[in-house]
Coordinates of C-alpha atoms in Angstrom, one line a residue:
M687 CA 21.4 -22.0 -10.5
T688 CA 21.6 -18.5 -9.0
N689 CA 22.6 -15.0 -10.3
A690 CA 25.7 -13.1 -9.6
I691 CA 24.2 -10.8 -7.0
G692 CA 26.2 -10.9 -3.8
T693 CA 29.5 -12.0 -5.2
T694 CA 31.3 -8.7 -4.8
E695 CA 32.8 -7.5 -1.8
A696 CA 30.4 -4.4 -1.9
D697 CA 27.4 -6.8 -2.2
R698 CA 28.5 -9.0 0.7
A699 CA 28.9 -5.9 2.9
L700 CA 25.4 -4.7 1.7
K701 CA 23.9 -8.2 2.6
A702 CA 25.7 -8.2 5.9
G703 CA 24.2 -4.8 6.8
H704 CA 20.7 -6.1 5.9
R705 CA 21.1 -9.1 8.2
A706 CA 22.1 -6.7 11.0
L707 CA 19.3 -4.4 10.3
W708 CA 16.6 -7.1 10.7
A709 CA 18.3 -8.8 13.6
Q710 CA 18.2 -5.6 15.8
G711 CA 15.0 -4.7 17.8
D712 CA 12.3 -7.3 18.1
Y713 CA 10.6 -7.9 14.7
P714 CA 9.1 -11.2 15.7
S715 CA 7.1 -9.6 18.2
L716 CA 6.1 -6.7 16.0
A717 CA 4.9 -9.2 13.4
A718 CA 2.9 -11.2 15.9
E719 CA 1.3 -8.3 17.5
L720 CA 0.5 -5.9 14.6
I721 CA 0.2 -8.1 11.4
P722 CA -0.5 -11.6 12.5
D723 CA -3.2 -12.4 9.9
L724 CA -1.2 -11.0 6.7
G725 CA 0.4 -14.3 6.1
R726 CA -2.9 -16.3 6.3
I727 CA -4.4 -13.8 3.9
L728 CA -1.6 -14.3 1.5
V729 CA -1.7 -18.0 1.7
E730 CA -5.5 -18.1 1.0
A731 CA -4.9 -15.7 -2.1
S732 CA -2.3 -18.2 -3.5
G733 CA -4.8 -21.0 -3.6
L734 CA -2.3 -23.4 -2.5
R735 CA -3.1 -27.0 -2.0
P736 CA -2.0 -29.7 0.4
G737 CA 1.1 -31.2 -1.1
D738 CA 2.2 -28.2 -3.0
R739 CA 5.9 -27.4 -2.8
V740 CA 5.9 -23.8 -1.4
L741 CA 8.7 -21.3 -1.1
D742 CA 8.3 -18.3 1.4
V743 CA 10.9 -15.7 0.3
A744 CA 12.2 -13.3 2.9
A745 CA 10.1 -15.3 5.2
G746 CA 11.2 -13.7 8.5
T747 CA 9.5 -15.6 11.2
G748 CA 7.2 -17.4 9.0
N749 CA 4.3 -15.1 8.9
A750 CA 3.2 -16.8 5.5
A751 CA 5.3 -20.1 5.8
I752 CA 3.6 -21.3 9.0
P753 CA 0.1 -21.0 7.9
A754 CA 1.1 -22.6 4.6
A755 CA 2.5 -25.7 6.2
L756 CA -0.5 -25.8 8.5
A757 CA -2.6 -25.9 5.2
G758 CA -0.7 -29.1 4.3
A759 CA 1.9 -27.7 2.1
D760 CA 5.5 -28.8 1.7
V761 CA 7.0 -25.5 2.7
V762 CA 10.7 -23.8 2.8
A763 CA 11.0 -20.6 4.7
A764 CA 14.1 -18.8 3.5
D765 CA 15.4 -15.7 4.9
L766 CA 18.8 -13.7 5.0
T767 CA 18.7 -13.2 8.7
P768 CA 19.4 -16.2 11.0
E769 CA 18.0 -14.6 14.1
L770 CA 14.5 -14.4 12.5
L771 CA 14.6 -17.9 11.3
R772 CA 15.3 -19.1 14.8
A773 CA 12.4 -17.2 16.2
G774 CA 10.2 -18.7 13.2
R775 CA 11.2 -22.3 14.2
R776 CA 10.1 -21.7 17.9
L777 CA 6.8 -20.2 16.6
A778 CA 6.3 -23.3 14.1
E779 CA 6.9 -25.7 17.0
E780 CA 4.5 -23.9 19.2
R781 CA 1.8 -24.1 16.5
G782 CA 2.7 -27.7 15.5
A783 CA 3.7 -26.7 12.0
V784 CA 6.4 -28.8 10.1
L785 CA 8.5 -27.0 7.6
R786 CA 12.1 -26.3 6.6
W787 CA 14.0 -23.3 7.4
Q788 CA 16.9 -22.1 5.4
E789 CA 19.3 -19.1 5.3
A790 CA 19.1 -17.6 1.8
D791 CA 19.5 -14.3 -0.1
A792 CA 16.3 -13.4 -2.1
E793 CA 18.5 -12.1 -5.0
A794 CA 20.6 -15.4 -5.3
M795 CA 18.5 -18.3 -3.9
P796 CA 20.1 -21.6 -3.4
F797 CA 17.3 -23.6 -5.0
E798 CA 16.8 -25.4 -8.3
D799 CA 15.0 -23.8 -11.4
A800 CA 11.2 -24.5 -11.2
A801 CA 11.5 -26.2 -7.8
F802 CA 8.3 -24.8 -6.2
D803 CA 4.6 -24.7 -7.2
V804 CA 3.9 -21.6 -5.1
V805 CA 6.3 -18.7 -4.3
L806 CA 5.2 -16.5 -1.7
S807 CA 6.6 -13.3 0.0
C808 CA 4.7 -11.4 2.8
V809 CA 6.3 -7.9 3.2
G810 CA 9.7 -9.7 2.7
V811 CA 11.1 -9.5 -0.8
M812 CA 10.2 -6.0 -1.0
F813 CA 13.2 -5.1 1.2
A814 CA 15.7 -6.9 -1.1
P815 CA 17.5 -3.7 -2.6
H816 CA 17.9 -5.0 -6.1
H817 CA 14.4 -5.4 -7.4
R818 CA 15.1 -6.9 -10.7
A819 CA 17.3 -9.4 -9.4
A820 CA 14.8 -10.4 -6.7
A821 CA 12.1 -10.6 -9.3
D822 CA 14.1 -12.8 -11.6
E823 CA 14.7 -15.2 -8.6
L824 CA 10.9 -15.3 -7.7
V825 CA 10.3 -16.4 -11.4
R826 CA 13.2 -18.8 -11.6
V827 CA 12.3 -21.0 -8.7
C828 CA 8.7 -21.1 -9.6
R829 CA 7.5 -23.9 -12.0
P830 CA 5.7 -22.9 -15.3
G831 CA 2.1 -22.7 -14.4
G832 CA 2.8 -22.1 -10.7
T833 CA 1.7 -19.2 -8.6
I834 CA 3.7 -16.2 -7.4
A835 CA 1.9 -14.4 -4.5
L836 CA 3.2 -11.1 -3.0
L837 CA 2.0 -8.8 -0.2
S838 CA 3.8 -5.6 -0.1
W839 CA 3.3 -2.2 1.7
T840 CA 2.3 0.5 -0.8
P841 CA 4.0 3.7 -1.5
E842 CA 1.0 5.7 -0.5
G843 CA 0.2 3.8 2.5
F844 CA 1.4 4.3 6.1
I845 CA 4.4 2.1 6.1
G846 CA 5.5 3.6 2.7
R847 CA 5.0 7.1 4.2
M848 CA 6.9 6.0 7.3
L849 CA 10.0 4.9 5.1
G850 CA 9.8 8.2 3.3
T851 CA 9.9 10.0 6.5
L852 CA 13.0 8.2 7.6
K853 CA 14.8 8.8 4.3
P854 CA 16.2 12.3 5.0
Y855 CA 17.7 11.1 8.2
A856 CA 19.3 8.0 6.8
P857 CA 22.5 7.5 5.0
P858 CA 22.3 7.3 1.3
P859 CA 21.4 4.1 -0.2
P860 CA 23.9 2.0 -2.0
P861 CA 24.1 2.6 -5.8
G862 CA 21.4 0.5 -7.6
A863 CA 19.2 0.1 -4.5
Q864 CA 15.5 0.9 -5.0
P865 CA 13.0 1.9 -2.5
P866 CA 11.1 -1.0 -0.9
P867 CA 7.5 0.4 -1.2
L868 CA 7.8 0.3 -5.1
W869 CA 6.8 -3.3 -4.6
G870 CA 3.4 -2.0 -3.5
D871 CA 2.9 -0.4 -7.0
P872 CA 1.3 -3.0 -9.3
E873 CA 2.7 -1.3 -12.4
H874 CA 6.3 -1.6 -10.9
V875 CA 5.7 -5.3 -10.1
E876 CA 4.4 -6.1 -13.5
A877 CA 7.3 -4.4 -15.2
L878 CA 9.8 -6.5 -13.2
L879 CA 7.9 -9.8 -13.9
G880 CA 7.1 -8.8 -17.5
D881 CA 5.8 -11.4 -20.1
R882 CA 7.1 -14.2 -17.7
I883 CA 3.6 -14.1 -15.8
T884 CA -0.1 -14.3 -16.6
D885 CA -3.4 -14.1 -14.8
V886 CA -2.4 -11.1 -12.8
S887 CA -4.6 -10.0 -9.7
A888 CA -3.6 -6.8 -7.9
E889 CA -5.6 -5.7 -5.1
R890 CA -5.1 -2.8 -2.6
R891 CA -6.1 -3.7 1.0
T892 CA -5.6 -2.3 4.6
V893 CA -4.9 -3.7 8.0
V894 CA -6.1 -1.6 11.0
V895 CA -3.6 -1.1 13.8
D896 CA -5.4 0.3 16.9
R897 CA -3.3 -0.7 19.9
F898 CA -1.4 2.4 20.7
A899 CA -2.9 5.1 23.0
T900 CA -0.9 8.1 21.4
P901 CA 1.2 8.9 18.2
E902 CA 4.1 9.0 20.5
A903 CA 3.4 5.5 21.8
F904 CA 3.3 4.2 18.4
R905 CA 6.6 5.8 17.4
D906 CA 8.4 4.5 20.6
Y907 CA 7.2 1.1 19.7
F908 CA 8.7 1.2 16.3
K909 CA 11.9 2.9 17.8
Q910 CA 12.4 -0.2 20.1
R911 CA 11.3 -3.1 17.6
Y912 CA 11.4 -2.1 14.0
G913 CA 15.0 -2.5 12.3
P914 CA 14.7 0.2 9.7
V915 CA 13.6 2.7 12.4
I916 CA 16.2 1.6 14.9
S917 CA 18.9 1.8 12.2
V918 CA 18.1 5.5 11.5
Y919 CA 18.0 6.6 15.0
R920 CA 21.5 5.0 15.5
A921 CA 22.7 6.9 12.5
N922 CA 21.7 10.1 14.3
A923 CA 22.5 9.2 17.7
D924 CA 25.3 11.9 18.0
D925 CA 23.1 14.8 17.0
P926 CA 20.2 15.5 19.5
E927 CA 18.7 18.0 17.3
R928 CA 18.2 15.6 14.3
T929 CA 16.9 12.9 16.7
A930 CA 14.4 15.4 18.2
A931 CA 13.3 16.3 14.7
L932 CA 12.9 12.7 13.8
D933 CA 10.8 12.2 16.8
R934 CA 8.4 14.9 15.8
D935 CA 8.2 13.8 12.3
L936 CA 7.4 10.2 13.1
A937 CA 4.8 11.3 15.6
D938 CA 3.4 13.8 13.3
L939 CA 3.1 11.1 10.7
V940 CA 1.1 8.9 12.9
R941 CA -1.0 11.9 13.9
R942 CA -2.0 12.7 10.2
H943 CA -2.9 9.0 9.6
D944 CA -4.9 8.6 12.7
R945 CA -8.5 7.7 12.2
G946 CA -9.6 7.5 15.8
T947 CA -12.0 9.5 17.6
G948 CA -9.9 10.2 20.9
A949 CA -9.5 6.9 22.6
G950 CA -6.3 5.8 21.1
T951 CA -4.8 5.9 17.6
V952 CA -6.5 4.0 14.7
V953 CA -4.2 3.8 11.7
E954 CA -4.8 1.9 8.5
W955 CA -1.8 0.4 6.8
E956 CA -2.3 0.0 3.0
Y957 CA -0.9 -3.0 1.2
L958 CA -1.0 -4.5 -2.2
L959 CA -2.0 -8.2 -2.7
F960 CA -0.5 -9.5 -5.9
T961 CA -1.0 -12.8 -7.5
A962 CA 0.1 -14.2 -10.8
R963 CA 1.0 -17.4 -12.7
R964 CA 4.4 -18.1 -14.1
A965 CA 3.7 -18.3 -17.9
T966 CA 4.2 -21.9 -19.5

């Protein structure tokens, strides 16, 4: 029913590290404050209908799963990190959404073949380290003729650039791991899914983030809340010079992308909205 990713000791250690990475900081507040509408946008693009069986892969706190449930779908929100699922349950209860929450690895999901009409992921599956394995699972659990809908940060956009800025300060990735922003490249996604999909649509869009007064405030917000940034700072905690250099590089990145006119920062984050049907 699932592939073999995650069965070796090295894979289990890698996944444990991913759980810990996303459990630190406060990703639930970041998602709610900065990108609250992305899940709804993905749900609308998927064309799901009331009664559809929907899986949100690497769902986090349910940015897509909750609006899908509110639209009348029968939804499962799956994620590797229990802390995010618990936060998602609370949000769903507050909004009156009924859905199922399940701990699951995007590269080896505990669901039957062709179990879902719609398979979604909103800036989630892109962070699974083994892209081919994750793509195979997206296809496997989607029924023939069903929809796969993905929203991912692009390599050229702000988050892609931020992850690139972190890379020189981060420990080397494990063998076989691929950079998350590749999921924002339509050619990469089509190559992963291959002839198993039809009716492809790939559109670049942006979300505007304008709540920070300065680049430094922007940077510090991510230092406190965003797991990938927190993890890299912790890796350099014993080196004040590298930490200071990382501080400068992240603030400079925001400054380069700032489209504001002086009254606070205005940064556009580019993402790829990708939809397709599983071939019959």
